[in-house]
mmCIF file of C-alpha atoms and ligand atoms in Angstrom:
data_model
loop_
_atom_site.group_PDB
_atom_site.id
_atom_site.type_symbol
_atom_site.label_atom_id
_atom_site.label_comp_id
_atom_site.label_asym_id
_atom_site.label_seq_id
_atom_site.Cartn_x
_atom_site.Cartn_y
_atom_site.Cartn_z
ATOM 1 C CA MET O 1 54.470 165.943 48.538
ATOM 2 C CA LYS O 2 52.865 168.186 51.349
ATOM 3 C CA TYR O 3 54.501 166.939 54.582
ATOM 4 C CA SER O 4 57.652 165.283 56.086
ATOM 5 C CA ARG O 5 57.098 162.197 57.985
ATOM 6 C CA ILE O 6 59.134 160.084 60.387
ATOM 7 C CA LEU O 7 60.428 157.060 58.308
ATOM 8 C CA GLY O 8 62.638 155.540 60.986
ATOM 9 C CA THR O 9 64.269 156.087 64.335
ATOM 10 C CA GLY O 10 67.726 155.049 65.759
ATOM 11 C CA SER O 11 69.673 155.501 69.032
ATOM 12 C CA PHE O 12 73.189 154.483 70.570
ATOM 13 C CA LEU O 13 73.957 154.545 74.369
ATOM 14 C CA PRO O 14 77.514 153.735 75.604
ATOM 15 C CA LYS O 15 77.788 150.460 77.538
ATOM 16 C CA LYS O 16 79.455 151.990 80.536
ATOM 17 C CA ILE O 17 77.049 152.970 83.187
ATOM 18 C CA LEU O 18 77.246 155.172 86.057
ATOM 19 C CA LYS O 19 74.781 154.560 88.859
ATOM 20 C CA ASN O 20 73.895 156.999 91.685
ATOM 21 C CA ALA O 21 75.732 154.848 94.130
ATOM 22 C CA ASP O 22 78.928 155.502 92.129
ATOM 23 C CA LEU O 23 78.195 159.170 92.358
ATOM 24 C CA GLU O 24 77.900 159.013 96.196
ATOM 25 C CA LYS O 25 81.625 158.212 96.193
ATOM 26 C CA ILE O 26 82.536 161.212 94.168
ATOM 27 C CA VAL O 27 80.380 164.110 95.456
ATOM 28 C CA ASP O 28 78.225 164.802 98.666
ATOM 29 C CA THR O 29 75.078 163.398 97.415
ATOM 30 C CA THR O 30 72.778 160.269 97.950
ATOM 31 C CA ASP O 31 70.759 158.195 95.646
ATOM 32 C CA ALA O 32 67.607 159.059 97.692
ATOM 33 C CA TRP O 33 68.236 162.848 96.840
ATOM 34 C CA ILE O 34 68.885 162.081 93.218
ATOM 35 C CA VAL O 35 66.004 159.935 92.610
ATOM 36 C CA GLU O 36 63.535 162.096 94.636
ATOM 37 C CA ARG O 37 64.511 165.342 93.180
ATOM 38 C CA THR O 38 65.068 164.331 89.501
ATOM 39 C CA GLY O 39 63.976 160.609 88.789
ATOM 40 C CA ILE O 40 67.405 159.598 87.573
ATOM 41 C CA ARG O 41 68.876 156.466 88.610
ATOM 42 C CA GLN O 42 71.768 155.873 86.409
ATOM 43 C CA ARG O 43 73.407 157.359 83.313
ATOM 44 C CA HIS O 44 75.428 156.013 80.384
ATOM 45 C CA ILE O 45 78.857 157.508 79.909
ATOM 46 C CA VAL O 46 81.284 157.235 76.857
ATOM 47 C CA SER O 47 84.481 155.032 77.115
ATOM 48 C CA GLU O 48 87.683 155.465 75.315
ATOM 49 C CA GLY O 49 86.941 155.673 71.355
ATOM 50 C CA GLU O 50 83.397 156.739 71.902
ATOM 51 C CA ASN O 51 82.368 160.516 71.090
ATOM 52 C CA ALA O 52 79.482 162.503 69.704
ATOM 53 C CA LEU O 53 80.512 161.362 66.044
ATOM 54 C CA THR O 54 80.740 157.690 66.693
ATOM 55 C CA MET O 55 77.554 157.760 68.743
ATOM 56 C CA ALA O 56 75.778 159.839 65.881
ATOM 57 C CA GLU O 57 77.009 157.465 63.289
ATOM 58 C CA SER O 58 75.602 154.339 65.060
ATOM 59 C CA ALA O 59 72.278 156.139 65.839
ATOM 60 C CA GLY O 60 71.929 157.491 62.237
ATOM 61 C CA ARG O 61 72.663 154.081 60.679
ATOM 62 C CA GLN O 62 70.202 152.379 62.742
ATOM 63 C CA ALA O 63 67.447 155.119 61.844
ATOM 64 C CA LEU O 64 68.363 154.471 58.083
ATOM 65 C CA GLU O 65 68.015 150.796 58.536
ATOM 66 C CA ALA O 66 64.611 151.204 60.306
ATOM 67 C CA ALA O 67 63.549 153.584 57.351
ATOM 68 C CA GLY O 68 64.858 150.975 54.700
ATOM 69 C CA LEU O 69 67.088 153.569 53.347
ATOM 70 C CA MET O 70 70.792 153.732 52.514
ATOM 71 C CA PRO O 71 73.162 156.636 53.172
ATOM 72 C CA LYS O 72 73.119 157.635 49.650
ATOM 73 C CA ASP O 73 69.283 158.559 49.862
ATOM 74 C CA VAL O 74 70.010 161.326 52.440
ATOM 75 C CA ASP O 75 69.689 164.698 51.080
ATOM 76 C CA MET O 76 70.592 166.677 54.197
ATOM 77 C CA ILE O 77 72.374 165.968 57.571
ATOM 78 C CA ILE O 78 71.493 168.005 60.826
ATOM 79 C CA VAL O 79 73.492 167.181 63.946
ATOM 80 C CA ALA O 80 72.215 168.716 67.101
ATOM 81 C CA THR O 81 75.069 168.702 69.671
ATOM 82 C CA THR O 82 76.616 170.890 72.343
ATOM 83 C CA THR O 83 79.661 168.708 72.545
ATOM 84 C CA PRO O 84 80.927 168.145 68.913
ATOM 85 C CA ILE O 85 84.382 166.550 68.397
ATOM 86 C CA LYS O 86 85.407 169.844 66.997
ATOM 87 C CA THR O 87 83.669 173.367 66.503
ATOM 88 C CA PHE O 88 84.419 172.945 62.906
ATOM 89 C CA PRO O 89 84.474 170.768 60.736
ATOM 90 C CA SER O 90 80.880 169.963 62.078
ATOM 91 C CA THR O 91 79.961 166.575 63.162
ATOM 92 C CA ALA O 92 77.781 166.454 60.456
ATOM 93 C CA CYS O 93 80.442 166.881 57.779
ATOM 94 C CA TYR O 94 82.256 164.113 59.551
ATOM 95 C CA LEU O 95 79.205 161.931 59.421
ATOM 96 C CA GLN O 96 78.810 162.775 55.637
ATOM 97 C CA LYS O 97 82.419 161.656 55.150
ATOM 98 C CA SER O 98 81.846 158.323 56.823
ATOM 99 C CA PHE O 99 78.618 157.866 54.848
ATOM 100 C CA GLY O 100 80.463 158.562 51.733
ATOM 101 C CA ILE O 101 77.819 161.217 50.514
ATOM 102 C CA GLY O 102 79.603 164.361 49.712
ATOM 103 C CA GLY O 103 77.362 167.142 48.246
ATOM 104 C CA CYS O 104 74.307 167.370 50.445
ATOM 105 C CA PRO O 105 74.235 170.073 53.053
ATOM 106 C CA ALA O 106 75.394 169.015 56.379
ATOM 107 C CA PHE O 107 75.779 171.052 59.479
ATOM 108 C CA ASP O 108 75.727 171.032 63.283
ATOM 109 C CA LEU O 109 73.301 173.119 65.423
ATOM 110 C CA ASN O 110 75.022 173.475 68.559
ATOM 111 C CA SER O 111 73.515 176.841 69.921
ATOM 112 C CA ALA O 112 70.266 175.585 70.590
ATOM 113 C CA ALA O 113 71.315 173.477 73.300
ATOM 114 C CA CYS O 114 68.715 170.923 74.528
ATOM 115 C CA SER O 115 66.272 172.114 72.009
ATOM 116 C CA GLY O 116 68.686 171.497 69.044
ATOM 117 C CA PHE O 117 66.935 168.440 67.995
ATOM 118 C CA ILE O 118 63.573 170.139 67.700
ATOM 119 C CA TYR O 119 65.241 172.995 65.979
ATOM 120 C CA GLY O 120 66.864 170.492 63.626
ATOM 121 C CA MET O 121 63.507 168.851 62.935
ATOM 122 C CA SER O 122 61.860 172.115 62.301
ATOM 123 C CA ILE O 123 64.468 173.128 59.702
ATOM 124 C CA ALA O 124 64.500 169.686 58.015
ATOM 125 C CA ASP O 125 60.625 169.896 57.917
ATOM 126 C CA GLN O 126 60.690 173.191 56.093
ATOM 127 C CA TYR O 127 63.083 172.091 53.373
ATOM 128 C CA ILE O 128 61.067 168.923 52.666
ATOM 129 C CA ARG O 129 57.597 170.750 52.812
ATOM 130 C CA GLN O 130 59.107 173.081 50.319
ATOM 131 C CA GLY O 131 60.320 170.329 48.070
ATOM 132 C CA THR O 132 63.942 171.278 48.158
ATOM 133 C CA ILE O 133 64.909 168.024 49.640
ATOM 134 C CA LYS O 134 63.173 164.750 49.999
ATOM 135 C CA THR O 135 65.003 163.000 52.960
ATOM 136 C CA ALA O 136 66.677 164.359 56.028
ATOM 137 C CA LEU O 137 68.819 162.681 58.822
ATOM 138 C CA VAL O 138 68.465 164.632 62.033
ATOM 139 C CA ILE O 139 70.533 163.461 65.036
ATOM 140 C CA GLY O 140 70.842 164.491 68.536
ATOM 141 C CA THR O 141 74.280 163.476 70.064
ATOM 142 C CA GLU O 142 75.813 164.534 73.364
ATOM 143 C CA VAL O 143 79.022 163.627 75.423
ATOM 144 C CA MET O 144 77.563 165.585 78.529
ATOM 145 C CA SER O 145 80.202 163.955 80.673
ATOM 146 C CA ALA O 146 83.041 165.901 79.091
ATOM 147 C CA ILE O 147 81.600 169.432 80.094
ATOM 148 C CA LEU O 148 80.543 168.610 83.607
ATOM 149 C CA ASP O 149 82.458 169.571 86.813
ATOM 150 C CA TRP O 150 82.465 166.416 88.636
ATOM 151 C CA THR O 151 83.085 168.118 91.888
ATOM 152 C CA ASP O 152 79.778 170.028 91.410
ATOM 153 C CA ARG O 153 76.900 168.044 93.011
ATOM 154 C CA SER O 154 74.178 170.343 91.685
ATOM 155 C CA THR O 155 75.210 169.502 87.987
ATOM 156 C CA CYS O 156 77.240 166.264 87.571
ATOM 157 C CA VAL O 157 74.391 164.071 88.915
ATOM 158 C CA LEU O 158 71.822 165.211 86.269
ATOM 159 C CA PHE O 159 73.369 164.413 82.673
ATOM 160 C CA GLY O 160 74.273 161.405 80.501
ATOM 161 C CA ASP O 161 75.771 160.658 77.170
ATOM 162 C CA GLY O 162 73.979 159.012 74.055
ATOM 163 C CA ALA O 163 72.592 159.755 70.691
ATOM 164 C CA GLY O 164 69.242 159.457 68.991
ATOM 165 C CA ALA O 165 68.143 160.015 65.310
ATOM 166 C CA VAL O 166 65.174 160.299 62.974
ATOM 167 C CA VAL O 167 64.876 160.108 59.329
ATOM 168 C CA LEU O 168 62.360 162.547 57.846
ATOM 169 C CA GLY O 169 60.945 161.861 54.280
ATOM 170 C CA ALA O 170 58.514 163.679 52.030
ATOM 171 C CA SER O 171 55.032 162.173 52.131
ATOM 172 C CA ASP O 172 51.529 162.974 51.014
ATOM 173 C CA LYS O 173 50.214 161.436 54.358
ATOM 174 C CA PRO O 174 50.335 163.829 57.294
ATOM 175 C CA GLY O 175 53.555 163.463 59.254
ATOM 176 C CA ILE O 176 54.961 166.520 61.141
ATOM 177 C CA LEU O 177 51.887 168.713 61.484
ATOM 178 C CA SER O 178 53.650 171.742 62.778
ATOM 179 C CA THR O 179 56.856 172.743 64.735
ATOM 180 C CA HIS O 180 57.234 175.738 66.979
ATOM 181 C CA ILE O 181 60.681 177.112 68.063
ATOM 182 C CA HIS O 182 61.436 180.056 70.224
ATOM 183 C CA ALA O 183 64.281 181.778 72.259
ATOM 184 C CA ASP O 184 64.641 184.392 74.931
ATOM 185 C CA GLY O 185 68.318 185.540 75.146
ATOM 186 C CA SER O 186 67.359 187.579 78.398
ATOM 187 C CA TYR O 187 67.837 184.352 80.294
ATOM 188 C CA GLU O 188 71.315 183.693 78.869
ATOM 189 C CA ASP O 189 72.626 183.323 82.315
ATOM 190 C CA VAL O 190 70.477 180.454 83.449
ATOM 191 C CA LEU O 191 72.367 177.776 81.608
ATOM 192 C CA SER O 192 75.624 178.016 79.560
ATOM 193 C CA LEU O 193 78.945 176.505 78.410
ATOM 194 C CA PRO O 194 81.372 179.466 78.342
ATOM 195 C CA ILE O 195 84.154 177.942 76.028
ATOM 196 C CA MET O 196 85.459 180.740 74.465
ATOM 197 C CA GLU O 197 84.988 183.152 77.067
ATOM 198 C CA ARG O 198 87.250 180.980 79.282
ATOM 199 C CA LYS O 199 89.746 180.257 76.816
ATOM 200 C CA MET O 200 90.280 183.969 76.056
ATOM 201 C CA ARG O 201 91.069 184.331 79.850
ATOM 202 C CA SER O 202 93.278 181.258 79.834
ATOM 203 C CA GLU O 203 91.077 179.474 82.399
ATOM 204 C CA GLU O 204 91.442 175.750 82.276
ATOM 205 C CA SER O 205 88.157 174.795 83.717
ATOM 206 C CA ILE O 206 85.429 174.760 81.154
ATOM 207 C CA PHE O 207 82.237 173.423 82.531
ATOM 208 C CA LEU O 208 78.498 173.582 82.073
ATOM 209 C CA GLN O 209 76.884 176.100 84.368
ATOM 210 C CA MET O 210 73.325 176.132 85.437
ATOM 211 C CA SER O 211 70.789 177.842 87.734
ATOM 212 C CA GLY O 212 68.832 174.591 88.113
ATOM 213 C CA ASN O 213 66.042 176.074 90.388
ATOM 214 C CA ARG O 214 65.416 179.097 88.151
ATOM 215 C CA LEU O 215 65.322 176.930 85.055
ATOM 216 C CA PHE O 216 62.966 174.462 86.577
ATOM 217 C CA LYS O 217 60.333 177.215 87.132
ATOM 218 C CA LEU O 218 60.976 178.902 83.766
ATOM 219 C CA ALA O 219 60.531 175.460 82.114
ATOM 220 C CA VAL O 220 57.112 174.746 83.783
ATOM 221 C CA ASN O 221 55.680 178.134 82.556
ATOM 222 C CA ILE O 222 57.208 178.037 79.092
ATOM 223 C CA LEU O 223 56.103 174.453 78.312
ATOM 224 C CA GLY O 224 52.406 175.071 79.324
ATOM 225 C CA ASP O 225 52.116 177.831 76.888
ATOM 226 C CA LEU O 226 54.026 175.921 74.320
ATOM 227 C CA PHE O 227 51.433 173.053 74.449
ATOM 228 C CA GLU O 228 48.740 175.551 74.009
ATOM 229 C CA GLU O 229 50.189 177.272 71.053
ATOM 230 C CA THR O 230 50.988 173.962 69.441
ATOM 231 C CA LEU O 231 47.542 172.592 69.636
ATOM 232 C CA ALA O 232 45.886 175.883 68.865
ATOM 233 C CA ALA O 233 47.948 176.094 65.520
ATOM 234 C CA ASN O 234 46.476 172.691 64.474
ATOM 235 C CA SER O 235 42.904 173.223 65.839
ATOM 236 C CA LEU O 236 43.277 170.077 68.224
ATOM 237 C CA LYS O 237 42.362 169.558 71.753
ATOM 238 C CA LYS O 238 44.771 167.972 74.384
ATOM 239 C CA SER O 239 42.642 164.870 74.327
ATOM 240 C CA ASP O 240 43.696 164.347 70.693
ATOM 241 C CA VAL O 241 47.385 163.893 71.793
ATOM 242 C CA ASP O 242 48.299 160.116 72.262
ATOM 243 C CA TRP O 243 52.056 160.576 73.385
ATOM 244 C CA LEU O 244 54.102 162.968 75.238
ATOM 245 C CA ILE O 245 57.886 162.795 74.090
ATOM 246 C CA PRO O 246 59.409 165.204 76.415
ATOM 247 C CA HIS O 247 62.957 166.434 76.792
ATOM 248 C CA GLN O 248 64.409 164.534 79.874
ATOM 249 C CA ALA O 249 65.441 166.928 82.425
ATOM 250 C CA ASN O 250 63.536 166.184 85.515
ATOM 251 C CA ILE O 251 60.735 163.621 86.259
ATOM 252 C CA ARG O 252 58.916 166.292 88.302
ATOM 253 C CA ILE O 253 58.669 168.677 85.205
ATOM 254 C CA ILE O 254 57.645 165.806 82.877
ATOM 255 C CA GLN O 255 54.973 164.427 85.325
ATOM 256 C CA GLY O 256 53.767 168.249 85.509
ATOM 257 C CA MET O 257 53.566 168.346 81.665
ATOM 258 C CA ALA O 258 51.673 165.035 81.458
ATOM 259 C CA LYS O 259 49.163 166.403 84.041
ATOM 260 C CA LYS O 260 48.574 169.643 81.893
ATOM 261 C CA LEU O 261 47.632 167.267 78.953
ATOM 262 C CA ASP O 262 45.667 164.921 81.081
ATOM 263 C CA LEU O 263 48.021 162.025 79.838
ATOM 264 C CA PRO O 264 48.691 159.038 82.193
ATOM 265 C CA MET O 265 52.415 158.434 82.606
ATOM 266 C CA ASP O 266 52.103 155.259 80.456
ATOM 267 C CA ARG O 267 51.531 157.430 77.525
ATOM 268 C CA VAL O 268 54.668 159.537 78.146
ATOM 269 C CA ALA O 269 58.056 158.378 76.995
ATOM 270 C CA VAL O 270 60.469 158.494 79.972
ATOM 271 C CA THR O 271 64.248 157.399 79.637
ATOM 272 C CA LEU O 272 65.361 159.765 82.379
ATOM 273 C CA ASP O 273 65.671 157.029 84.934
ATOM 274 C CA GLU O 274 68.123 154.966 82.907
ATOM 275 C CA GLN O 275 69.787 157.745 80.940
ATOM 276 C CA GLY O 276 69.639 161.031 82.895
ATOM 277 C CA ASN O 277 69.519 164.272 80.785
ATOM 278 C CA THR O 278 71.244 163.641 77.450
ATOM 279 C CA SER O 279 70.406 167.208 76.158
ATOM 280 C CA ALA O 280 69.931 167.266 72.418
ATOM 281 C CA ALA O 281 69.807 163.573 72.466
ATOM 282 C CA SER O 282 67.111 163.106 74.899
ATOM 283 C CA ILE O 283 64.040 163.554 72.542
ATOM 284 C CA PRO O 284 65.231 161.143 69.775
ATOM 285 C CA LEU O 285 66.328 158.638 72.586
ATOM 286 C CA ALA O 286 63.137 158.759 74.171
ATOM 287 C CA LEU O 287 61.220 158.483 70.737
ATOM 288 C CA ASP O 288 63.365 155.599 69.702
ATOM 289 C CA LYS O 289 62.628 153.603 72.857
ATOM 290 C CA VAL O 290 58.808 153.760 72.662
ATOM 291 C CA VAL O 291 58.846 153.069 68.878
ATOM 292 C CA ARG O 292 61.229 150.007 69.311
ATOM 293 C CA GLU O 293 59.128 148.842 72.239
ATOM 294 C CA GLY O 294 56.096 148.763 69.786
ATOM 295 C CA LYS O 295 54.235 151.103 72.015
ATOM 296 C CA VAL O 296 53.774 154.035 69.693
ATOM 297 C CA LYS O 297 51.567 152.992 66.631
ATOM 298 C CA ARG O 298 51.446 154.566 63.201
ATOM 299 C CA ASP O 299 49.061 157.479 62.996
ATOM 300 C CA GLN O 300 49.079 158.178 66.576
ATOM 301 C CA LEU O 301 49.678 161.862 67.591
ATOM 302 C CA LEU O 302 52.878 162.602 69.262
ATOM 303 C CA LEU O 303 53.790 165.916 71.114
ATOM 304 C CA LEU O 304 57.506 166.341 71.144
ATOM 305 C CA GLU O 305 58.690 169.201 73.482
ATOM 306 C CA SER O 306 62.085 170.782 74.634
ATOM 307 C CA PHE O 307 63.659 173.593 76.532
ATOM 308 C CA GLY O 308 67.307 174.517 77.227
ATOM 309 C CA GLY O 309 70.118 176.881 77.275
ATOM 310 C CA GLY O 310 69.573 180.285 75.553
ATOM 311 C CA LEU O 311 66.887 180.025 76.748
ATOM 312 C CA THR O 312 65.459 178.026 73.798
ATOM 313 C CA TRP O 313 62.311 175.926 73.466
ATOM 314 C CA GLY O 314 60.235 174.111 70.911
ATOM 315 C CA SER O 315 57.724 171.576 69.895
ATOM 316 C CA ALA O 316 56.838 169.376 67.166
ATOM 317 C CA LEU O 317 53.262 167.882 66.723
ATOM 318 C CA VAL O 318 53.785 164.636 64.578
ATOM 319 C CA ARG O 319 51.355 162.177 63.113
ATOM 320 C CA PHE O 320 53.620 159.071 63.563
HETATM 321 O O1 UT7 F 401 68.074 170.206 80.040
HETATM 322 C C1 UT7 F 401 67.699 171.440 80.601
HETATM 323 C C2 UT7 F 401 68.397 171.712 81.732
HETATM 324 N N1 UT7 F 401 68.281 171.195 83.069
HETATM 325 C C3 UT7 F 401 67.183 171.499 83.765
HETATM 326 O O2 UT7 F 401 66.070 171.651 83.148
HETATM 327 C C4 UT7 F 401 67.155 171.323 85.335
HETATM 328 C C5 UT7 F 401 65.952 172.018 85.833
HETATM 329 N N2 UT7 F 401 66.143 171.853 87.264
HETATM 330 C C6 UT7 F 401 66.094 170.987 88.179
HETATM 331 O O3 UT7 F 401 65.860 169.685 87.587
HETATM 332 C C7 UT7 F 401 66.154 171.021 89.504
HETATM 333 O O4 UT7 F 401 66.182 172.380 89.880
HETATM 334 C C8 UT7 F 401 67.465 170.372 90.194
HETATM 335 C C9 UT7 F 401 67.305 168.797 90.066
HETATM 336 C C10 UT7 F 401 68.708 170.783 89.305
HETATM 337 C C11 UT7 F 401 67.643 170.898 91.613
HETATM 338 O O5 UT7 F 401 66.529 170.478 92.312
HETATM 339 P P1 UT7 F 401 65.992 171.454 93.402
HETATM 340 O O6 UT7 F 401 64.735 170.755 94.042
HETATM 341 O O7 UT7 F 401 65.484 172.752 92.474
HETATM 342 O O8 UT7 F 401 66.877 171.593 94.333
HETATM 343 P P2 UT7 F 401 67.778 173.032 94.798
HETATM 344 O O9 UT7 F 401 68.673 173.546 93.573
HETATM 345 O O10 UT7 F 401 66.840 174.011 95.107
HETATM 346 O O11 UT7 F 401 68.539 172.547 95.953
HETATM 347 C C12 UT7 F 401 67.924 172.206 97.214
HETATM 348 C C13 UT7 F 401 68.956 171.681 98.003
HETATM 349 C C14 UT7 F 401 70.268 172.657 98.104
HETATM 350 O O12 UT7 F 401 70.687 172.395 99.657
HETATM 351 P P3 UT7 F 401 70.289 173.556 100.751
HETATM 352 O O13 UT7 F 401 70.880 174.940 100.181
HETATM 353 O O14 UT7 F 401 68.788 173.613 100.746
HETATM 354 O O15 UT7 F 401 70.916 173.078 101.901
HETATM 355 C C15 UT7 F 401 71.366 172.102 97.313
HETATM 356 O O16 UT7 F 401 72.660 172.377 97.868
HETATM 357 O O17 UT7 F 401 69.564 170.526 97.455
HETATM 358 C C16 UT7 F 401 71.134 170.573 97.573
HETATM 359 N N3 UT7 F 401 71.600 169.940 96.443
HETATM 360 C C17 UT7 F 401 71.967 168.347 96.604
HETATM 361 N N4 UT7 F 401 71.770 167.708 97.535
HETATM 362 C C18 UT7 F 401 72.222 166.499 97.264
HETATM 363 C C19 UT7 F 401 71.885 170.158 94.931
HETATM 364 N N5 UT7 F 401 72.189 169.121 94.384
HETATM 365 C C20 UT7 F 401 72.439 168.105 95.316
HETATM 366 C C21 UT7 F 401 72.752 166.600 95.218
HETATM 367 N N6 UT7 F 401 72.713 165.960 96.390
HETATM 368 N N7 UT7 F 401 73.152 166.200 94.006
#
């Protein structure tokens, strides 16, 4: 078995929806500003009883069903989340308990922030290629609503809650062609969630902090280089790419990246308008959407890309 292949995808979105008009009542913002500057029109928000674990479980079970597999078939669980129900035990361990499959490795990736899902895919891919495991469940799940300062218009309008999942399985046919993950800690101040720092100082407010404008410019430069690196590693051209499955942070960034690849927007998975930025969940949610709509066909070439706190960034080139 030479490759890992996507065997199934799944997702979960909370029923509760917060529209831009609802935010106009909370902070000094307008629907027009949010749509024009970000592309976001609404976002899903958890209700009582929903959290990173419950959403991960729903998305994970759906992905397993799509793959025609049972929880017992899973050899590794990786959950990418910056909003786990507890720092430890990991969300992945709780999930393993719900699935009743104790024994296999299960861990959370919370330090790669929005890039956590791509980091998780990269790790699972290495294990599968090496033949150590056959099947991995990789999930991104986020309750961003819990870490937002709902009085800060520069951040609270951007994010949403949800979960997405993929099942990766060993295959002789090409699947994941390559993954490329990176980080640059010199940009640590651009996006952060200072939980322990604040706790040690007995500060009560623990919110996501972001220099949006700086991050925007960094993302545009980084992602351009990332595309070139990813295609060059596979001796492929941008015209070979059928679909862009981007992290959903800002429609202007996504449109810029589509342009770099010469891809029309109907070959780009966009969920941002309905879901906002769901951090580590955004890529599997976007992938699941275009897969379930029947738009992405088997053997098409998908370019998945992300960037986020750290800074971290990464890509996966996937023969679907
Ligand atoms: O998952 C990865 C993490 N996130 C990102 O990648 C986000 C990347 N950055 C962005 O998407 C954009 O930078 C934002 C959407 C966050 C901001 O858009 P921008 O065009 O870069 O706006 P800005 O921060 O330069 O602010 C422009 C103006 C400011 O007012 P003044 O100083 O010009 O009077 C802000 O105070 O827009 C104001 N502003 C708002 N106005 C209405 C900021 N947020 C809002 C708001 N409603 N919600």
